[in-house]
Short mmCIF file of N, CA and C in Angstrom, two decimals:
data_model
loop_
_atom_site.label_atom_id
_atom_site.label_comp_id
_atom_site.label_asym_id
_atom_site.label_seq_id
_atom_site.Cartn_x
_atom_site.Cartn_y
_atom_site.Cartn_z
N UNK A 17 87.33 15.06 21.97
CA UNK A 17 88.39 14.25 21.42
C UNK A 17 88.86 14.80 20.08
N UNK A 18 87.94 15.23 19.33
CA UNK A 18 87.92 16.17 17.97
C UNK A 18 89.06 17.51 18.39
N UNK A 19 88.90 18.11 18.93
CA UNK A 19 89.70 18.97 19.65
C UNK A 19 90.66 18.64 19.82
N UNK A 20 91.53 17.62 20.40
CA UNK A 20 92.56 17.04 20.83
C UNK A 20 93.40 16.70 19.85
N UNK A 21 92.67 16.44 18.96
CA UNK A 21 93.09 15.52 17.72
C UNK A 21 93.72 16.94 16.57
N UNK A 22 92.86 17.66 16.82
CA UNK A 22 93.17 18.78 15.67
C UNK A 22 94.55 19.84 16.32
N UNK A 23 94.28 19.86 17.82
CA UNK A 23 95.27 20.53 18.27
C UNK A 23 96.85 20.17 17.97
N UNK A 24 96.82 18.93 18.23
CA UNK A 24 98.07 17.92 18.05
C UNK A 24 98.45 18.30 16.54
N UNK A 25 97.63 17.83 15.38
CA UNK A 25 98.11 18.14 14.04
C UNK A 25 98.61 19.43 13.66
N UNK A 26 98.22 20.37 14.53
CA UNK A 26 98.47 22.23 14.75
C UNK A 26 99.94 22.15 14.72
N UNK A 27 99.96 21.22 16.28
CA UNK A 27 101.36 21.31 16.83
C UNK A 27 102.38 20.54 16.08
N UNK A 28 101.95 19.15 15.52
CA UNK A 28 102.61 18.47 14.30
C UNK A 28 103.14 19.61 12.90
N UNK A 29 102.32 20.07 12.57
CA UNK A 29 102.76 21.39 11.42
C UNK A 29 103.41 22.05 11.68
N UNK A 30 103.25 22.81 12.88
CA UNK A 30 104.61 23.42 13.28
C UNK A 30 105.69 23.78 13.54
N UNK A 31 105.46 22.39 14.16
CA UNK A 31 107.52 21.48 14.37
C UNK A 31 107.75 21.13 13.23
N UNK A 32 106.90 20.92 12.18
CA UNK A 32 107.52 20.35 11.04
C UNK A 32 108.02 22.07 10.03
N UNK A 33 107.03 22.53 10.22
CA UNK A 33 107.83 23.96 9.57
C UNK A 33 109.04 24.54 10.14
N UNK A 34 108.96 24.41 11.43
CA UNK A 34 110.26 24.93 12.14
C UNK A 34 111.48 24.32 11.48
N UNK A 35 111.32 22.48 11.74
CA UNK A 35 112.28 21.39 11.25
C UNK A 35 112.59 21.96 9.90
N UNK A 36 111.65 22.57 9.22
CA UNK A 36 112.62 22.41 7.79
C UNK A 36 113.03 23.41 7.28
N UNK A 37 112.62 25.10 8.52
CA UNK A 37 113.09 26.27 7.67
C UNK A 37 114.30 26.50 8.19
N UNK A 38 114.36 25.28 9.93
CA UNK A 38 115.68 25.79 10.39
C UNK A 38 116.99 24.85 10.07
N UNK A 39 117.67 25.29 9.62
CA UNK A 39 118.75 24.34 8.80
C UNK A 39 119.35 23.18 9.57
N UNK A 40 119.66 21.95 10.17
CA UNK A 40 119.89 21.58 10.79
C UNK A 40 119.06 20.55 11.82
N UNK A 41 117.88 21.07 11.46
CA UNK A 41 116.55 20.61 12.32
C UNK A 41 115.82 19.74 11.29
N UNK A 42 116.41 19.08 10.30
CA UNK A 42 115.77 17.91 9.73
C UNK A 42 115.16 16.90 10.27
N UNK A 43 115.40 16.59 11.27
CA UNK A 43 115.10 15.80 12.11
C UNK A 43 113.99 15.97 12.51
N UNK A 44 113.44 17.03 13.34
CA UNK A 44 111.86 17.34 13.70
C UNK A 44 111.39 17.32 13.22
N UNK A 45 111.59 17.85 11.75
CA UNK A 45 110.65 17.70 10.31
C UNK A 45 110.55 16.15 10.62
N UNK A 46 111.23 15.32 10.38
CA UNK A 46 110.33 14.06 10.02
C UNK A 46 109.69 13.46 11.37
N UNK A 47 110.61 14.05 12.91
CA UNK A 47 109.55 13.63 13.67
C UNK A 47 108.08 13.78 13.69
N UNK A 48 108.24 14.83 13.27
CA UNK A 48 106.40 15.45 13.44
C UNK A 48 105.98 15.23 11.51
N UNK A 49 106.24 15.12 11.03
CA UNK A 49 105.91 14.14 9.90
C UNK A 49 105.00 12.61 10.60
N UNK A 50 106.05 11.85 11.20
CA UNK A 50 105.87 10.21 11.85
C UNK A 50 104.45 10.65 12.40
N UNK A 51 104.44 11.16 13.44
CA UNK A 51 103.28 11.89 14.61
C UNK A 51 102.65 12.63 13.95
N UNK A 52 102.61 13.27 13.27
CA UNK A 52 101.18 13.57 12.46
C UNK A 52 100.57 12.45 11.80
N UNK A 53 101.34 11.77 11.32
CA UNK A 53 100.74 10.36 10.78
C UNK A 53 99.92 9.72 11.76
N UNK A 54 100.81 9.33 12.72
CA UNK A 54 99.96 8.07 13.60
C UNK A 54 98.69 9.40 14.22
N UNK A 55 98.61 10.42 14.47
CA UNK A 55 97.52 10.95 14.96
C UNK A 55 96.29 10.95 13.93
N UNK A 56 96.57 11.18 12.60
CA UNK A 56 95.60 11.00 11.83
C UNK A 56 94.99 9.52 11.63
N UNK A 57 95.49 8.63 11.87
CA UNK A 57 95.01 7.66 11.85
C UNK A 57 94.67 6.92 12.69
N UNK A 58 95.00 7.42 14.25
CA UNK A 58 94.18 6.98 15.28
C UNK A 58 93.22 7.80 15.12
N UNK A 59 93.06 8.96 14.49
CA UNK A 59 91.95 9.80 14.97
C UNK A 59 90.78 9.52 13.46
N UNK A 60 91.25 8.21 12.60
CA UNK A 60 90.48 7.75 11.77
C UNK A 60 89.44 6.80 12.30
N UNK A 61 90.88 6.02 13.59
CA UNK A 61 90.06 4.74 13.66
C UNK A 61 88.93 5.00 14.74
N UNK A 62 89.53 5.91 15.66
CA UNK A 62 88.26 6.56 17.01
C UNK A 62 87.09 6.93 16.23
N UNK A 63 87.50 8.13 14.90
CA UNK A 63 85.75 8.40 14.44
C UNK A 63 85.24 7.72 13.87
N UNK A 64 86.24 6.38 12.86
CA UNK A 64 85.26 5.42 12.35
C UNK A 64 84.78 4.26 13.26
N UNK A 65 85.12 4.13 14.60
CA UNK A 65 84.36 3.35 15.55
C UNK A 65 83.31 4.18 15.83
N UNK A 66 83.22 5.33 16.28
CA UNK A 66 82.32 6.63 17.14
C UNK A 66 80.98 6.77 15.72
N UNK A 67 81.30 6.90 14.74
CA UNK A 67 79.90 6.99 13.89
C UNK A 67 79.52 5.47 13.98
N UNK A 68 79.89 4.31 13.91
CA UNK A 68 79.24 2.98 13.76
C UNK A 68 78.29 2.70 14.74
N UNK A 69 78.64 3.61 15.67
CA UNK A 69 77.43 3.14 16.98
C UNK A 69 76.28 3.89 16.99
N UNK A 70 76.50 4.78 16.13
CA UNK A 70 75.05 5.61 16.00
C UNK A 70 73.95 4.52 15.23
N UNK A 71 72.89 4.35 15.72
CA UNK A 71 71.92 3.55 15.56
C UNK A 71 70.46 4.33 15.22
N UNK A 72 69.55 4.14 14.65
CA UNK A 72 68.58 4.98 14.88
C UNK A 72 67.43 4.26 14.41
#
């Protein structure tokens, strides 16, 4: 899931560099701005559920 999560933010940076070196493409910039957001923070709330269950 770690994997998944990091891949996506890869692909989030990307579109967002594309969005803002290519003139016109402002727009993707902030799409993948939005979506990098919500991925980091689902991928807060999955690992801060996923360590709470470790018990020992």
């Amino acid at each position: 899931m770690l994997a998944l999560i990091l891949f996506l933010v890869l692909v989030y940076v990307a579109l967002g560099i594309i969005g803002f070196v290519v003139k016109g493409l402002f727009w993707l910039f902030i799409v993948a701005g939005v979506l990098f957001l919500i991925t980091l923070f689902i991928g807060g709330v999955i690992g801060g559920r996923r360590s709470g269950r470790r018990t020992r």
